[in-house]
Amino acid sequence: MNIDTNATAQGANPLIASDRVEGTTVYGRDGEKLGRVERFMVNKISGQAEYAVMSFGGLLGIGSRHFPVPWKALDYEEDKGGYVVGLTPETLERAPHYDAEGAEPVYDRVYTQHVFAFYGLPYL
C-alpha cells in the first residue's frame, strides 16, 4: 500500500479503524468495481496486515468467493473511497480463492508464497 508521505507530513491521519476497512470497495485499475473487503488478516507476530480478503460474486453473499489479496498489492485511492488492485474480472477468475461457504485455506508459508507469487510479489 502506498502512503502519501506529503499528506502525512501535513497532518492527515494515515490510520483507519478495522471496522471502516471491512466493506470498502475494491476497484480494478480501470475503475471497474471488483468486490469489497470482507476482512483482513493480520500477522500475529509482526502486527502487520498481510491480506485483504476480498469478496466477489454471488447474490446476497450466497455463492460468493473470497480472494486473499496481499495488502501490498492494494493502493488506497481517496477520490474513490476504496482500494485499487491490478486485476481485471478475467484475471480475478484465475486468482487464488475459496468459496465463502467452504473452509478457509490454511494461511501457512506455502499458501502465502503461492498467493504472493500470483500477484508478482516476493514473500520473505
CSV table of N, CA and C in Angstrom, one decimal:
chain,number,residue,atom,x,y,z
A,1,MET,N,0.9,-1.2,0.0
A,1,MET,CA,0.0,0.0,0.0
A,1,MET,C,0.9,1.2,0.0
A,2,ASN,N,0.7,2.1,-0.9
A,2,ASN,CA,1.4,3.3,-1.0
A,2,ASN,C,0.9,4.4,0.0
A,3,ILE,N,1.7,5.0,0.7
A,3,ILE,CA,1.3,6.1,1.7
A,3,ILE,C,1.8,7.4,1.1
A,4,ASP,N,1.0,8.3,1.1
A,4,ASP,CA,1.3,9.7,0.7
A,4,ASP,C,2.0,10.4,1.8
A,5,THR,N,3.4,10.4,1.8
A,5,THR,CA,4.1,11.0,3.0
A,5,THR,C,3.9,12.5,3.0
A,6,ASN,N,3.6,13.1,1.9
A,6,ASN,CA,3.3,14.5,1.9
A,6,ASN,C,2.1,14.8,2.7
A,7,ALA,N,1.0,14.0,2.5
A,7,ALA,CA,-0.2,14.2,3.3
A,7,ALA,C,0.0,13.9,4.8
A,8,THR,N,0.8,12.9,5.1
A,8,THR,CA,1.2,12.6,6.4
A,8,THR,C,1.9,13.7,7.1
A,9,ALA,N,2.8,14.3,6.4
A,9,ALA,CA,3.6,15.4,6.9
A,9,ALA,C,2.7,16.6,7.2
A,10,GLN,N,1.6,16.8,6.5
A,10,GLN,CA,0.7,17.9,6.7
A,10,GLN,C,-0.3,17.6,7.7
A,11,GLY,N,-0.3,16.5,8.3
A,11,GLY,CA,-1.2,16.2,9.5
A,11,GLY,C,-2.3,15.3,9.1
A,12,ALA,N,-2.5,14.8,7.9
A,12,ALA,CA,-3.6,13.9,7.6
A,12,ALA,C,-3.3,12.6,8.3
A,13,ASN,N,-4.3,11.9,8.9
A,13,ASN,CA,-4.2,10.7,9.6
A,13,ASN,C,-4.1,9.5,8.7
A,14,PRO,N,-3.0,8.8,8.6
A,14,PRO,CA,-2.9,7.7,7.7
A,14,PRO,C,-3.5,6.4,8.2
A,15,LEU,N,-4.0,6.4,9.5
A,15,LEU,CA,-4.6,5.2,10.1
A,15,LEU,C,-6.1,5.2,9.9
A,16,ILE,N,-6.6,3.9,9.9
A,16,ILE,CA,-8.0,3.7,9.7
A,16,ILE,C,-8.4,2.6,10.6
A,17,ALA,N,-9.6,2.7,11.2
A,17,ALA,CA,-10.1,1.6,12.1
A,17,ALA,C,-10.5,0.4,11.3
A,18,SER,N,-10.3,-0.8,11.8
A,18,SER,CA,-10.6,-2.0,11.1
A,18,SER,C,-12.0,-2.1,10.6
A,19,ASP,N,-13.0,-1.6,11.4
A,19,ASP,CA,-14.4,-1.7,11.0
A,19,ASP,C,-14.7,-0.8,9.9
A,20,ARG,N,-13.8,0.1,9.6
A,20,ARG,CA,-14.1,1.0,8.4
A,20,ARG,C,-13.4,0.4,7.2
A,21,VAL,N,-12.5,-0.5,7.3
A,21,VAL,CA,-11.9,-1.1,6.2
A,21,VAL,C,-12.8,-2.2,5.6
A,22,GLU,N,-13.4,-3.0,6.5
A,22,GLU,CA,-14.3,-4.0,6.1
A,22,GLU,C,-15.5,-3.4,5.4
A,23,GLY,N,-15.8,-3.9,4.2
A,23,GLY,CA,-16.9,-3.4,3.4
A,23,GLY,C,-16.4,-2.4,2.4
A,24,THR,N,-15.2,-1.9,2.4
A,24,THR,CA,-14.7,-1.0,1.5
A,24,THR,C,-14.6,-1.6,0.1
A,25,THR,N,-15.0,-0.9,-0.9
A,25,THR,CA,-15.0,-1.3,-2.3
A,25,THR,C,-13.5,-1.5,-2.8
A,26,VAL,N,-13.4,-2.5,-3.6
A,26,VAL,CA,-12.1,-2.8,-4.3
A,26,VAL,C,-12.3,-2.6,-5.8
A,27,TYR,N,-11.5,-1.8,-6.4
A,27,TYR,CA,-11.6,-1.5,-7.9
A,27,TYR,C,-10.4,-2.0,-8.6
A,28,GLY,N,-10.6,-2.3,-9.9
A,28,GLY,CA,-9.5,-2.6,-10.8
A,28,GLY,C,-8.9,-1.3,-11.2
A,29,ARG,N,-7.8,-1.3,-11.9
A,29,ARG,CA,-7.1,-0.1,-12.3
A,29,ARG,C,-7.9,0.7,-13.3
A,30,ASP,N,-8.8,0.0,-14.0
A,30,ASP,CA,-9.7,0.7,-15.0
A,30,ASP,C,-10.9,1.3,-14.3
A,31,GLY,N,-11.0,1.2,-13.0
A,31,GLY,CA,-12.1,1.8,-12.3
A,31,GLY,C,-13.3,0.9,-12.1
A,32,GLU,N,-13.3,-0.3,-12.6
A,32,GLU,CA,-14.4,-1.2,-12.5
A,32,GLU,C,-14.4,-1.8,-11.1
A,33,LYS,N,-15.6,-1.9,-10.5
A,33,LYS,CA,-15.7,-2.4,-9.2
A,33,LYS,C,-15.5,-3.9,-9.3
A,34,LEU,N,-14.6,-4.5,-8.4
A,34,LEU,CA,-14.4,-5.9,-8.4
A,34,LEU,C,-15.0,-6.6,-7.3
A,35,GLY,N,-15.1,-6.0,-6.1
A,35,GLY,CA,-15.7,-6.6,-5.0
A,35,GLY,C,-15.5,-5.7,-3.8
A,36,ARG,N,-15.5,-6.3,-2.6
A,36,ARG,CA,-15.3,-5.4,-1.4
A,36,ARG,C,-14.4,-6.2,-0.4
A,37,VAL,N,-13.8,-5.4,0.5
A,37,VAL,CA,-13.0,-6.1,1.6
A,37,VAL,C,-14.0,-6.7,2.6
A,38,GLU,N,-13.9,-8.0,2.7
A,38,GLU,CA,-14.7,-8.8,3.6
A,38,GLU,C,-14.0,-8.7,5.0
A,39,ARG,N,-12.7,-8.9,5.0
A,39,ARG,CA,-12.0,-8.8,6.3
A,39,ARG,C,-10.5,-8.7,5.9
A,40,PHE,N,-9.7,-8.5,6.9
A,40,PHE,CA,-8.2,-8.5,6.6
A,40,PHE,C,-7.5,-9.4,7.6
A,41,MET,N,-6.4,-9.9,7.2
A,41,MET,CA,-5.7,-10.9,8.0
A,41,MET,C,-4.4,-10.2,8.5
A,42,VAL,N,-4.2,-10.3,9.8
A,42,VAL,CA,-3.1,-9.6,10.4
A,42,VAL,C,-2.1,-10.7,11.0
A,43,ASN,N,-0.8,-10.5,10.7
A,43,ASN,CA,0.2,-11.4,11.2
A,43,ASN,C,0.3,-11.2,12.8
A,44,LYS,N,0.1,-12.3,13.5
A,44,LYS,CA,0.0,-12.2,15.0
A,44,LYS,C,1.3,-11.7,15.6
A,45,ILE,N,2.4,-12.0,14.9
A,45,ILE,CA,3.7,-11.7,15.5
A,45,ILE,C,4.1,-10.2,15.2
A,46,SER,N,4.1,-9.9,13.9
A,46,SER,CA,4.5,-8.6,13.4
A,46,SER,C,3.5,-7.5,13.6
A,47,GLY,N,2.2,-7.9,13.7
A,47,GLY,CA,1.1,-6.9,13.8
A,47,GLY,C,0.8,-6.2,12.4
A,48,GLN,N,1.4,-6.7,11.3
A,48,GLN,CA,1.2,-6.1,10.0
A,48,GLN,C,0.0,-6.8,9.3
A,49,ALA,N,-0.8,-6.0,8.6
A,49,ALA,CA,-1.8,-6.6,7.7
A,49,ALA,C,-1.1,-7.3,6.6
A,50,GLU,N,-1.4,-8.6,6.3
A,50,GLU,CA,-0.8,-9.3,5.2
A,50,GLU,C,-1.8,-9.5,4.0
A,51,TYR,N,-3.1,-9.7,4.3
A,51,TYR,CA,-4.0,-9.9,3.3
A,51,TYR,C,-5.3,-9.0,3.5
A,52,ALA,N,-5.9,-8.6,2.4
A,52,ALA,CA,-7.3,-8.2,2.5
A,52,ALA,C,-8.0,-9.3,1.8
A,53,VAL,N,-9.0,-9.9,2.5
A,53,VAL,CA,-9.9,-10.9,1.9
A,53,VAL,C,-11.0,-10.2,1.2
A,54,MET,N,-11.0,-10.3,-0.2
A,54,MET,CA,-12.0,-9.6,-1.0
A,54,MET,C,-13.1,-10.6,-1.3
A,55,SER,N,-14.4,-10.2,-1.2
A,55,SER,CA,-15.5,-11.0,-1.6
A,55,SER,C,-15.9,-10.5,-3.0
A,56,PHE,N,-16.3,-11.5,-3.8
A,56,PHE,CA,-16.6,-11.2,-5.2
A,56,PHE,C,-17.7,-12.2,-5.7
A,57,GLY,N,-18.7,-11.7,-6.4
A,57,GLY,CA,-19.7,-12.6,-7.0
A,57,GLY,C,-20.8,-12.9,-6.0
A,58,GLY,N,-21.7,-13.8,-6.4
A,58,GLY,CA,-22.8,-14.3,-5.6
A,58,GLY,C,-23.9,-13.3,-5.5
A,59,LEU,N,-24.9,-13.7,-4.8
A,59,LEU,CA,-26.1,-12.9,-4.6
A,59,LEU,C,-26.4,-12.9,-3.1
A,60,LEU,N,-26.4,-11.7,-2.5
A,60,LEU,CA,-26.6,-11.5,-1.1
A,60,LEU,C,-25.7,-12.4,-0.3
A,61,GLY,N,-24.5,-12.5,-0.7
A,61,GLY,CA,-23.5,-13.3,0.0
A,61,GLY,C,-23.5,-14.8,-0.3
A,62,ILE,N,-24.5,-15.3,-1.0
A,62,ILE,CA,-24.6,-16.7,-1.3
A,62,ILE,C,-23.9,-16.9,-2.7
A,63,GLY,N,-23.0,-17.9,-2.7
A,63,GLY,CA,-22.3,-18.2,-3.9
A,63,GLY,C,-21.1,-17.3,-4.1
A,64,SER,N,-20.8,-16.4,-3.2
A,64,SER,CA,-19.7,-15.5,-3.4
A,64,SER,C,-18.4,-16.3,-3.1
A,65,ARG,N,-17.3,-15.7,-3.6
A,65,ARG,CA,-16.0,-16.3,-3.4
A,65,ARG,C,-15.1,-15.3,-2.7
A,66,HIS,N,-14.2,-15.8,-2.0
A,66,HIS,CA,-13.2,-14.9,-1.2
A,66,HIS,C,-11.8,-15.1,-1.8
A,67,PHE,N,-11.2,-13.9,-2.0
A,67,PHE,CA,-9.9,-13.8,-2.6
A,67,PHE,C,-8.9,-13.2,-1.7
A,68,PRO,N,-7.9,-13.9,-1.2
A,68,PRO,CA,-6.9,-13.3,-0.4
A,68,PRO,C,-6.0,-12.5,-1.3
A,69,VAL,N,-6.0,-11.2,-1.1
A,69,VAL,CA,-5.1,-10.3,-1.9
A,69,VAL,C,-4.1,-9.7,-0.9
A,70,PRO,N,-2.8,-9.9,-1.3
A,70,PRO,CA,-1.7,-9.3,-0.4
A,70,PRO,C,-2.0,-7.8,-0.2
A,71,TRP,N,-1.8,-7.4,1.0
A,71,TRP,CA,-2.1,-6.0,1.4
A,71,TRP,C,-1.2,-5.1,0.5
A,72,LYS,N,0.0,-5.6,0.2
A,72,LYS,CA,1.0,-4.8,-0.6
A,72,LYS,C,0.5,-4.6,-2.1
A,73,ALA,N,-0.5,-5.4,-2.5
A,73,ALA,CA,-1.0,-5.3,-3.9
A,73,ALA,C,-2.1,-4.2,-4.0
A,74,LEU,N,-2.5,-3.7,-2.9
A,74,LEU,CA,-3.6,-2.7,-2.8
A,74,LEU,C,-3.1,-1.3,-2.7
A,75,ASP,N,-3.7,-0.4,-3.3
A,75,ASP,CA,-3.5,1.0,-3.2
A,75,ASP,C,-4.8,1.7,-2.8
A,76,TYR,N,-4.7,2.5,-1.7
A,76,TYR,CA,-5.9,3.2,-1.4
A,76,TYR,C,-6.0,4.5,-2.2
A,77,GLU,N,-7.2,4.7,-2.8
A,77,GLU,CA,-7.4,6.0,-3.6
A,77,GLU,C,-8.5,6.7,-2.9
A,78,GLU,N,-8.1,7.8,-2.3
A,78,GLU,CA,-9.1,8.7,-1.6
A,78,GLU,C,-10.2,9.1,-2.4
A,79,ASP,N,-10.0,9.5,-3.7
A,79,ASP,CA,-11.1,10.0,-4.5
A,79,ASP,C,-12.1,8.9,-4.8
A,80,LYS,N,-11.7,7.7,-4.8
A,80,LYS,CA,-12.7,6.6,-5.0
A,80,LYS,C,-13.3,6.1,-3.7
A,81,GLY,N,-12.6,6.4,-2.6
A,81,GLY,CA,-13.0,5.9,-1.3
A,81,GLY,C,-12.9,4.4,-1.2
A,82,GLY,N,-11.9,3.9,-1.9
A,82,GLY,CA,-11.7,2.5,-1.9
A,82,GLY,C,-10.3,2.1,-2.3
A,83,TYR,N,-10.1,0.8,-2.4
A,83,TYR,CA,-8.8,0.2,-2.8
A,83,TYR,C,-8.8,-0.1,-4.2
A,84,VAL,N,-7.6,0.0,-4.8
A,84,VAL,CA,-7.4,-0.3,-6.2
A,84,VAL,C,-6.3,-1.4,-6.3
A,85,VAL,N,-6.6,-2.4,-7.1
A,85,VAL,CA,-5.7,-3.5,-7.3
A,85,VAL,C,-5.5,-3.8,-8.8
A,86,GLY,N,-4.4,-4.3,-9.2
A,86,GLY,CA,-4.1,-4.5,-10.6
A,86,GLY,C,-4.7,-5.8,-11.1
A,87,LEU,N,-6.0,-5.9,-11.0
A,87,LEU,CA,-6.8,-7.1,-11.5
A,87,LEU,C,-7.9,-6.7,-12.4
A,88,THR,N,-8.3,-7.6,-13.3
A,88,THR,CA,-9.5,-7.4,-14.1
A,88,THR,C,-10.4,-8.6,-13.7
A,89,PRO,N,-11.7,-8.6,-14.0
A,89,PRO,CA,-12.5,-9.7,-13.7
A,89,PRO,C,-12.0,-11.0,-14.3
A,90,GLU,N,-11.3,-10.9,-15.4
A,90,GLU,CA,-10.8,-12.1,-16.1
A,90,GLU,C,-9.6,-12.7,-15.3
A,91,THR,N,-8.7,-11.8,-14.8
A,91,THR,CA,-7.6,-12.3,-14.0
A,91,THR,C,-8.0,-12.7,-12.6
A,92,LEU,N,-9.0,-12.1,-12.1
A,92,LEU,CA,-9.6,-12.5,-10.8
A,92,LEU,C,-10.1,-13.9,-10.9
A,93,GLU,N,-10.6,-14.4,-12.0
A,93,GLU,CA,-11.1,-15.7,-12.1
A,93,GLU,C,-10.0,-16.8,-11.9
A,94,ARG,N,-8.7,-16.4,-12.2
A,94,ARG,CA,-7.6,-17.3,-12.0
A,94,ARG,C,-6.9,-17.1,-10.7
A,95,ALA,N,-7.3,-16.1,-9.9
A,95,ALA,CA,-6.6,-15.8,-8.7
A,95,ALA,C,-6.9,-16.8,-7.6
A,96,PRO,N,-6.0,-17.1,-6.7
A,96,PRO,CA,-6.3,-18.0,-5.6
A,96,PRO,C,-7.6,-17.5,-4.8
A,97,HIS,N,-8.5,-18.4,-4.6
A,97,HIS,CA,-9.7,-18.1,-3.9
A,97,HIS,C,-10.3,-19.3,-3.2
A,98,TYR,N,-11.4,-19.1,-2.5
A,98,TYR,CA,-12.1,-20.2,-1.9
A,98,TYR,C,-13.6,-19.7,-1.8
A,99,ASP,N,-14.5,-20.7,-1.7
A,99,ASP,CA,-15.9,-20.4,-1.6
A,99,ASP,C,-16.2,-19.9,-0.2
A,100,ALA,N,-17.1,-18.9,-0.2
A,100,ALA,CA,-17.5,-18.3,1.1
A,100,ALA,C,-18.1,-19.3,2.1
A,101,GLU,N,-18.8,-20.3,1.5
A,101,GLU,CA,-19.4,-21.3,2.4
A,101,GLU,C,-18.5,-22.4,2.7
A,102,GLY,N,-17.3,-22.4,2.1
A,102,GLY,CA,-16.3,-23.5,2.4
A,102,GLY,C,-15.3,-23.1,3.5
A,103,ALA,N,-14.4,-24.0,3.6
A,103,ALA,CA,-13.4,-23.8,4.7
A,103,ALA,C,-12.3,-22.9,4.1
A,104,GLU,N,-11.8,-22.0,5.1
A,104,GLU,CA,-10.8,-21.1,4.7
A,104,GLU,C,-9.5,-21.9,4.5
A,105,PRO,N,-8.6,-21.4,3.6
A,105,PRO,CA,-7.3,-22.1,3.5
A,105,PRO,C,-6.5,-21.9,4.7
A,106,VAL,N,-5.5,-22.8,4.9
A,106,VAL,CA,-4.5,-22.6,5.9
A,106,VAL,C,-3.5,-21.6,5.4
A,107,TYR,N,-3.4,-20.5,6.1
A,107,TYR,CA,-2.6,-19.4,5.7
A,107,TYR,C,-1.1,-19.7,6.2
A,108,ASP,N,-0.6,-20.8,5.7
A,108,ASP,CA,0.8,-21.1,6.1
A,108,ASP,C,1.8,-20.5,5.1
A,109,ARG,N,3.1,-20.8,5.3
A,109,ARG,CA,4.1,-20.2,4.4
A,109,ARG,C,3.9,-20.6,2.9
A,110,VAL,N,3.6,-21.9,2.7
A,110,VAL,CA,3.4,-22.4,1.3
A,110,VAL,C,2.3,-21.7,0.6
A,111,TYR,N,1.1,-21.6,1.3
A,111,TYR,CA,0.0,-20.9,0.7
A,111,TYR,C,0.3,-19.5,0.5
A,112,THR,N,0.9,-18.8,1.4
A,112,THR,CA,1.2,-17.4,1.3
A,112,THR,C,2.2,-17.2,0.1
A,113,GLN,N,3.2,-18.0,0.0
A,113,GLN,CA,4.1,-17.8,-1.1
A,113,GLN,C,3.3,-18.0,-2.5
A,114,HIS,N,2.4,-18.9,-2.5
A,114,HIS,CA,1.6,-19.1,-3.7
A,114,HIS,C,0.8,-17.9,-4.1
A,115,VAL,N,0.1,-17.3,-3.1
A,115,VAL,CA,-0.7,-16.1,-3.3
A,115,VAL,C,0.2,-15.0,-3.7
A,116,PHE,N,1.2,-14.7,-3.0
A,116,PHE,CA,2.1,-13.6,-3.3
A,116,PHE,C,2.7,-13.8,-4.7
A,117,ALA,N,3.0,-15.0,-5.1
A,117,ALA,CA,3.6,-15.3,-6.5
A,117,ALA,C,2.6,-14.9,-7.5
A,118,PHE,N,1.3,-15.2,-7.3
A,118,PHE,CA,0.2,-14.9,-8.3
A,118,PHE,C,0.2,-13.4,-8.5
A,119,TYR,N,0.4,-12.6,-7.5
A,119,TYR,CA,0.4,-11.1,-7.6
A,119,TYR,C,1.7,-10.5,-8.0
A,120,GLY,N,2.7,-11.4,-8.2
A,120,GLY,CA,4.0,-11.0,-8.6
A,120,GLY,C,4.8,-10.3,-7.5
A,121,LEU,N,4.5,-10.7,-6.3
A,121,LEU,CA,5.2,-10.0,-5.1
A,121,LEU,C,6.0,-11.1,-4.4
A,122,PRO,N,7.2,-10.6,-3.9
A,122,PRO,CA,8.0,-11.5,-3.1
A,122,PRO,C,7.5,-11.7,-1.7
A,123,TYR,N,7.6,-12.9,-1.2
A,123,TYR,CA,7.2,-13.1,0.2
A,123,TYR,C,8.5,-13.6,0.9
A,124,LEU,N,8.9,-12.8,1.9
A,124,LEU,CA,10.1,-13.1,2.6
A,124,LEU,C,9.9,-13.8,3.9
